[in-house]
Short mmCIF file of C-alpha atoms and ligand atoms in Angstrom, two decimals:
data_model
loop_
_atom_site.label_atom_id
_atom_site.label_comp_id
_atom_site.label_asym_id
_atom_site.label_seq_id
_atom_site.Cartn_x
_atom_site.Cartn_y
_atom_site.Cartn_z
CA MET T 1 96.64 107.91 105.24
CA ARG T 2 94.85 106.40 102.44
CA GLN T 3 92.94 103.02 102.07
CA HIS T 4 94.80 101.28 99.27
CA VAL T 5 92.03 99.99 96.72
CA ASN T 6 92.04 95.55 96.25
CA PRO T 7 92.94 95.94 92.56
CA LEU T 8 91.87 91.96 93.09
CA SER T 9 87.91 92.74 94.27
CA ASN T 10 85.39 91.46 91.84
CA ASN T 11 84.62 95.97 92.11
CA PHE T 12 87.08 96.12 88.88
CA ASN T 13 85.89 92.89 86.44
CA GLN T 14 83.35 95.01 84.60
CA ILE T 15 84.95 97.62 82.57
CA GLU T 16 84.08 100.38 80.97
CA ARG T 17 83.78 101.05 77.22
CA ILE T 18 87.16 102.21 76.22
CA PRO T 19 86.60 104.61 73.87
CA SER T 20 89.14 105.19 70.25
CA LEU T 21 92.23 106.77 70.92
CA ILE T 22 89.45 109.45 67.52
CA GLU T 23 87.43 110.24 70.38
CA MET T 24 90.35 110.52 73.34
CA PHE T 25 91.94 112.44 71.63
CA GLY T 26 92.79 115.95 69.77
CA ASP T 27 95.36 114.40 67.64
CA ALA T 28 95.02 111.06 67.77
CA THR T 29 98.73 111.14 65.08
CA LEU T 30 100.33 112.24 67.97
CA ASN T 31 103.12 109.72 70.31
CA LEU T 32 101.67 107.91 73.09
CA HIS T 33 102.54 107.83 76.72
CA LEU T 34 100.75 105.88 80.02
CA ASP T 35 100.63 106.63 83.54
CA ILE T 36 99.26 103.52 85.59
CA GLY T 37 98.13 103.99 89.26
CA CYS T 38 97.51 107.85 88.01
CA ALA T 39 96.21 109.09 90.73
CA ALA T 40 94.58 112.57 90.36
CA GLY T 41 96.68 113.31 87.61
CA GLU T 42 98.81 116.26 88.64
CA PHE T 43 101.86 114.55 86.84
CA LEU T 44 99.97 114.06 83.60
CA PHE T 45 97.92 117.76 83.56
CA ASP T 46 101.73 118.55 83.68
CA LEU T 47 102.84 116.00 81.42
CA ALA T 48 100.51 117.39 78.74
CA LEU T 49 100.80 121.21 79.02
CA VAL T 50 104.91 121.10 78.72
CA ASN T 51 105.33 118.62 75.78
CA THR T 52 102.10 118.83 73.29
CA SER T 53 103.41 117.70 70.71
CA TRP T 54 102.52 113.94 72.63
CA ASN T 55 98.91 112.71 74.92
CA TYR T 56 99.12 111.18 77.78
CA LEU T 57 96.53 108.82 79.27
CA GLY T 58 95.87 107.68 83.35
CA ILE T 59 94.44 105.03 84.13
CA GLU T 60 93.38 105.21 87.59
CA ILE T 61 91.20 102.70 90.05
CA ARG T 62 90.09 105.61 91.93
CA GLU T 63 87.25 106.41 91.08
CA LYS T 64 85.98 110.09 91.85
CA LEU T 65 89.93 110.73 91.62
CA VAL T 66 89.08 109.71 87.72
CA LYS T 67 85.90 111.45 87.33
CA ASN T 68 87.13 115.77 88.75
CA ALA T 69 90.05 114.66 86.54
CA LYS T 70 87.76 113.80 83.49
CA ILE T 71 85.90 116.61 84.34
CA LYS T 72 89.91 119.29 85.27
CA VAL T 73 89.74 118.41 80.68
CA LEU T 74 86.99 119.74 79.42
CA GLU T 75 86.80 122.65 82.11
CA LYS T 76 90.78 123.46 80.56
CA GLU T 77 89.40 122.34 77.03
CA ILE T 78 92.92 119.55 77.03
CA LYS T 79 93.30 118.08 73.96
CA ASN T 80 96.13 115.46 74.72
CA LEU T 81 94.88 113.97 78.05
CA TYR T 82 92.62 111.64 79.04
CA PHE T 83 92.16 109.60 81.96
CA ILE T 84 90.52 105.52 82.25
CA PHE T 85 89.39 104.65 85.54
CA GLY T 86 89.12 100.90 86.98
CA ASN T 87 92.53 98.35 87.30
CA ALA T 88 95.40 98.37 84.84
CA ASN T 89 95.53 94.79 84.99
CA ASN T 90 92.26 94.24 83.34
CA ILE T 91 91.87 96.59 80.91
CA LEU T 92 95.02 95.78 79.77
CA ASN T 93 94.53 92.27 78.84
CA ASP T 94 90.78 92.85 77.80
CA SER T 95 91.16 91.32 73.71
CA GLN T 96 89.06 94.94 73.54
CA ASN T 97 91.85 97.24 74.97
CA LYS T 98 95.20 96.28 72.96
CA PHE T 99 95.46 98.65 70.59
CA ILE T 100 95.91 100.60 73.54
CA ILE T 101 99.62 98.73 74.43
CA GLN T 102 99.82 98.87 70.02
CA ASN T 103 100.35 102.74 69.85
CA LEU T 104 102.24 103.55 72.88
CA LYS T 105 106.05 105.10 73.52
CA SER T 106 105.83 104.75 76.68
CA ILE T 107 104.69 103.90 79.76
CA SER T 108 105.39 104.41 83.38
CA PHE T 109 104.54 103.12 87.44
CA ASN T 110 105.23 106.37 89.22
CA PHE T 111 105.90 105.38 93.17
CA PRO T 112 103.34 102.54 92.79
CA ASP T 113 101.14 101.18 96.25
CA PRO T 114 103.88 98.74 97.48
CA TRP T 115 101.72 96.25 99.07
CA PHE T 116 104.24 95.10 101.70
CA LYS T 117 102.86 92.11 103.19
CA LYS T 118 103.75 88.74 101.80
CA ARG T 119 100.56 87.49 101.04
CA HIS T 120 100.30 91.18 99.56
CA TYR T 121 102.15 91.08 96.64
CA LYS T 122 100.04 89.25 94.06
CA ARG T 123 97.92 92.39 94.63
CA ARG T 124 101.25 95.16 92.79
CA ILE T 125 101.09 96.28 89.31
CA VAL T 126 103.56 94.75 87.58
CA GLN T 127 103.40 90.75 87.76
CA SER T 128 104.33 88.87 85.51
CA GLU T 129 101.90 87.69 82.99
CA PHE T 130 101.16 92.48 82.48
CA ILE T 131 104.87 91.79 82.34
CA ASN T 132 104.33 89.66 79.60
CA VAL T 133 100.87 91.28 77.71
CA LEU T 134 102.95 94.42 77.62
CA SER T 135 105.98 93.06 75.32
CA ASN T 136 103.77 90.88 73.03
CA SER T 137 101.93 93.40 72.21
CA LEU T 138 103.97 96.32 72.29
CA GLN T 139 106.60 98.56 69.52
CA ILE T 140 110.17 97.86 69.14
CA GLY T 141 111.76 100.76 71.35
CA THR T 142 108.57 101.93 73.58
CA LEU T 143 110.14 103.04 77.25
CA ILE T 144 109.17 101.18 80.48
CA PHE T 145 109.96 104.39 83.21
CA ILE T 146 109.30 102.78 87.02
CA LYS T 147 110.22 104.79 89.95
CA THR T 148 109.98 104.27 94.14
CA ASP T 149 111.24 104.65 97.53
CA VAL T 150 110.79 101.44 97.99
CA LYS T 151 114.25 99.29 97.42
CA ASP T 152 111.58 95.60 98.30
CA LEU T 153 109.04 96.55 95.58
CA PHE T 154 111.74 98.05 93.11
CA ASP T 155 113.49 94.33 93.03
CA TYR T 156 110.62 93.49 92.83
CA MET T 157 109.35 94.62 89.23
CA ASP T 158 113.09 95.20 88.02
CA CYS T 159 113.52 91.39 88.75
CA ILE T 160 110.16 90.80 87.08
CA ILE T 161 110.73 93.43 84.02
CA THR T 162 113.88 92.03 82.89
CA SER T 163 113.20 88.40 83.41
CA ASN T 164 110.66 88.84 80.89
CA SER T 165 112.99 88.78 77.51
CA TYR T 166 111.91 91.48 75.15
CA PHE T 167 112.97 93.91 77.73
CA LYS T 168 116.79 95.31 78.58
CA THR T 169 117.84 98.44 80.76
CA ILE T 170 118.14 101.46 79.31
CA ASP T 171 120.53 104.13 80.64
CA LYS T 172 119.28 107.57 80.64
CA LYS T 173 122.05 108.98 78.96
CA ASP T 174 121.56 106.74 75.69
CA LEU T 175 117.71 107.66 75.39
CA ASN T 176 116.69 109.56 72.04
CA TYR T 177 114.62 112.64 73.52
CA SER T 178 114.05 113.18 70.65
CA VAL T 179 111.72 110.23 69.98
CA SER T 180 110.92 109.37 73.03
CA PHE T 181 109.73 112.56 75.69
CA ASN T 182 110.97 112.72 78.36
CA PRO T 183 108.54 112.16 81.37
CA ASN T 184 111.18 112.66 84.85
CA LYS T 185 110.71 116.70 83.59
CA VAL T 186 108.47 115.98 85.69
CA LYS T 187 107.76 114.96 89.81
CA THR T 188 104.34 113.28 90.66
CA ASN T 189 103.35 113.49 93.86
CA ARG T 190 104.59 111.44 95.30
CA GLU T 191 107.82 112.27 94.01
CA LYS T 192 107.33 115.88 95.87
CA TYR T 193 107.00 114.14 99.02
CA VAL T 194 109.84 111.43 98.72
CA ILE T 195 112.30 114.43 97.76
CA ASP T 196 110.81 117.52 100.43
CA ASN T 197 111.19 113.97 103.16
CA GLN T 198 114.40 113.10 102.24
CA LEU T 199 114.08 109.03 101.13
CA ASP T 200 115.67 107.82 97.91
CA ILE T 201 114.35 107.34 94.93
CA PHE T 202 115.73 103.45 93.01
CA GLU T 203 114.59 104.07 89.42
CA ARG T 204 114.95 102.84 86.20
CA ILE T 205 114.33 102.22 82.54
CA TYR T 206 113.32 99.90 80.44
CA ILE T 207 112.83 99.21 76.08
CA LYS T 208 111.23 96.36 74.31
CA ILE T 209 113.36 95.17 72.27
C1 SAM N 301 101.23 105.67 95.65
S1 SAM N 301 100.07 106.61 94.50
C2 SAM N 301 100.85 107.03 93.49
C3 SAM N 301 100.40 108.61 92.45
C4 SAM N 301 101.38 108.98 91.17
N1 SAM N 301 101.75 108.13 90.44
C5 SAM N 301 102.43 109.81 92.35
O1 SAM N 301 103.38 109.51 92.12
O2 SAM N 301 102.32 111.13 93.20
C6 SAM N 301 99.72 104.33 93.57
C7 SAM N 301 98.80 104.70 92.41
O3 SAM N 301 98.24 103.29 91.90
C8 SAM N 301 96.66 103.01 91.72
N2 SAM N 301 96.62 102.44 92.00
C9 SAM N 301 96.67 100.77 92.33
N3 SAM N 301 96.73 99.91 91.80
C10 SAM N 301 96.16 99.90 90.44
C11 SAM N 301 95.34 99.49 89.73
N4 SAM N 301 96.15 97.97 89.45
N5 SAM N 301 95.47 99.77 88.16
C12 SAM N 301 94.91 101.21 88.41
N6 SAM N 301 95.76 101.89 89.16
C13 SAM N 301 96.83 101.94 90.61
C14 SAM N 301 96.15 103.91 93.59
O4 SAM N 301 94.87 104.77 93.42
C15 SAM N 301 97.65 104.66 93.86
O5 SAM N 301 96.82 106.01 93.18
#
């Protein structure tokens, strides 16, 4: 078991300079998907390969993983994939980085750290303030995908997101995938483990209205 990184530690108050979308991607005009807590980024590498008509951005709090992912992007000369190191909350809260949220077409929270103890709930990535930051700047129609194998965490995230009146749940079958490429086509590492071990998966999709 890996030791979870405490996102509230002062270590993450300093945010690296985030380049513009033009610096990040070969074609900055493509639709943009953000994966929050992307770990080593395998899910995004797979997506970037199967769907070259979208740009993919990952934010991850474990620096080494981001460093390695960035090297792999350069080695493989992938033009529609970029990784950012840091606490996604701090990064997206920063007014200088509002352009990221404003340009998104979809976001995924795949198997976020559960932080089981009640006194640690504040370390969970999905928080009301964070969802407000997203709802303030996301375009109408932007999708949020959540997925977890922890029912309590699912309920926690679902309650927070649906408490924000700018988001409503949307059924899979009502999604227009010509507008929103379905990231669920690709399995994340944690998801593969969960499937292999026949654990439950709790998932939902929300749309900004
Ligand atoms: C359980 S792992 C899931 C990884 C991957 N999404 C998957 O499904 O296989 C959760 C990931 O989120 C990262 N993480 C946790 N809190 C974060 C935060 N505030 N900002 C960015 N990444 C975070 C962790 O370091 C970890 O890599």
